[in-house]
Structure formats: C-alpha cells, structure tokens
GROMACS .gro file of C-alpha atoms in nm:
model
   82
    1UNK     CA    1   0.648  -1.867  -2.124
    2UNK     CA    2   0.600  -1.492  -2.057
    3UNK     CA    3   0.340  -1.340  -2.251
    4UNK     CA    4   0.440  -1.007  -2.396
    5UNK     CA    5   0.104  -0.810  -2.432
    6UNK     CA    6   0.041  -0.916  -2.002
    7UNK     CA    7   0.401  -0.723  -1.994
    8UNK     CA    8   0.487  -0.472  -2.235
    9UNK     CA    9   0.845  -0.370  -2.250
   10UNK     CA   10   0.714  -0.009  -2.128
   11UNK     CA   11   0.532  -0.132  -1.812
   12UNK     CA   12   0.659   0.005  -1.506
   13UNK     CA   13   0.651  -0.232  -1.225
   14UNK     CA   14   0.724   0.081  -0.956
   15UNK     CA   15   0.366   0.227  -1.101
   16UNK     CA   16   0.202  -0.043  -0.982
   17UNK     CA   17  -0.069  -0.151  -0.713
   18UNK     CA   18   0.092  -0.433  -0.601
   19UNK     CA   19   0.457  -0.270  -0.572
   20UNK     CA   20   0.329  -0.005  -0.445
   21UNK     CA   21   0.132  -0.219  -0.156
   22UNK     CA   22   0.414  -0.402  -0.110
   23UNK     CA   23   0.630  -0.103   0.033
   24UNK     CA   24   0.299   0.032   0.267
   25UNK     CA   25   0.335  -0.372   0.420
   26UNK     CA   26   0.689  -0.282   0.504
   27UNK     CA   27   0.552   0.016   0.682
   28UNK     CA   28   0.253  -0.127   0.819
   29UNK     CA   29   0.485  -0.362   0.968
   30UNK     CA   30   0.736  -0.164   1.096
   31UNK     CA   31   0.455   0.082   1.289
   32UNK     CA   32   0.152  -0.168   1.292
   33UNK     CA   33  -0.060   0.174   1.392
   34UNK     CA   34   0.007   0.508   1.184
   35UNK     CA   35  -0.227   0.779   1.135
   36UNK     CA   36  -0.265   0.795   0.740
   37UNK     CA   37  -0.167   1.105   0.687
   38UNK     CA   38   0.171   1.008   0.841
   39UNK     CA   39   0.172   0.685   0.573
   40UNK     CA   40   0.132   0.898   0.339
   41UNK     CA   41   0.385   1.060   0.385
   42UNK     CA   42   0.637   0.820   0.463
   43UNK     CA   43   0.479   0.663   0.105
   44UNK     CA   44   0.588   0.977  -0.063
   45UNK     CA   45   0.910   0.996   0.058
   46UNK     CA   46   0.978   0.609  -0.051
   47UNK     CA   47   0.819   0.629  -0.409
   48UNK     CA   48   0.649   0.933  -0.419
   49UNK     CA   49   0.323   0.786  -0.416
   50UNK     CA   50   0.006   0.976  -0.434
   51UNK     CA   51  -0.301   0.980  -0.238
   52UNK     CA   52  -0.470   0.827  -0.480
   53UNK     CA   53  -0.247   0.555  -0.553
   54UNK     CA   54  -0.216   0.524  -0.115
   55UNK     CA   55  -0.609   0.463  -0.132
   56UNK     CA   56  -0.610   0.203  -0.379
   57UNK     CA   57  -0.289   0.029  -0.236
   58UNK     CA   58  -0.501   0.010   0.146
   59UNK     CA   59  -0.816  -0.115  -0.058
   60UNK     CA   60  -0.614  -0.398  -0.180
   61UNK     CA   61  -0.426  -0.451   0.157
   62UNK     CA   62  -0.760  -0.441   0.322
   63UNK     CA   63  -0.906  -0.724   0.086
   64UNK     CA   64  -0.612  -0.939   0.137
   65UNK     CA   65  -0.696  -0.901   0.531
   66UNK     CA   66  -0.352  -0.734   0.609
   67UNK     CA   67  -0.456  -0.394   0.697
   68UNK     CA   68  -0.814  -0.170   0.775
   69UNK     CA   69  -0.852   0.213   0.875
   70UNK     CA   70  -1.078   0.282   1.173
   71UNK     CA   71  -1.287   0.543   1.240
   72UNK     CA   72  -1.027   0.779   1.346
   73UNK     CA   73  -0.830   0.729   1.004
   74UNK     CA   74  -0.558   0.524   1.141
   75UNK     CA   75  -0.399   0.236   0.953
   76UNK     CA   76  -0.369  -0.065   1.173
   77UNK     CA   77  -0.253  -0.417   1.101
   78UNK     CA   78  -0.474  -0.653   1.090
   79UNK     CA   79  -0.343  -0.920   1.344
   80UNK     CA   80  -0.424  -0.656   1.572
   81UNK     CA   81  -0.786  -0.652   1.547
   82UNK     CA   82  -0.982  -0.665   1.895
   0.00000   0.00000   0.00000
C-alpha cells in the first residue's frame, strides 16, 4: 500500500537527492576521476542541477561509500581508494 502524504501527487521525483545521485553514479562511473567543476557541469547539462543540489548529492554518495573529493577537489570513486 502506497501512502499518499510519503508521495504527494505534486512530488517531483527529478527534484530529488536520490535521482539526482543516481545520474552523478552514472558519471562517476563512466570517469571514476573528474575534477568537480567538470561534474558539475556535465550534471547541468543532464538535469540542470545546481551546485547546491551537486553538494548534497556527493554528501550522500560519500555516506553510502561510493564516492569522496580529495584535497584537490576531484571526485573519485571509491573502489579506487589507495
């Protein structure tokens, strides 16, 4: 059983953290070491994402242990971890 007020029939799933996440994994992926800036704007071309939204998305992927940024601000996958 789906519980409307968890998902209200104006909720936006391409707005979201998660969906959002999901398309800087494809990315990630793809180039498993990307200067940020450059993710960002690949994510802007694919959803027009903002920075904002880009910070909170690599919080999340950082806490699920898929991605970190280094010192130099690059993105990097985290199976490639030294």
């Amino acid at each position: 059983m789906i519980f409307p007020e968890l998902f209200p029939r104006y909720f936006h799933p391409e707005l979201s953290i998660y969906y959002n996440a999901s398309l800087l994994m494809s990315e990630i992926k793809t180039t498993p070491r990307m200067d940020i800036i450059d993710l960002f704007q690949r994510a802007k071309e694919l959803n027009n994402m903002t920075f904002s939204t880009l910070l909170l998305c690599l919080d999340w992927l950082y806490l699920i242990d898929f991605a970190y940024v280094d010192d130099k601000g690059e993105v990097i996958l985290c199976s490639l971890k030294a």
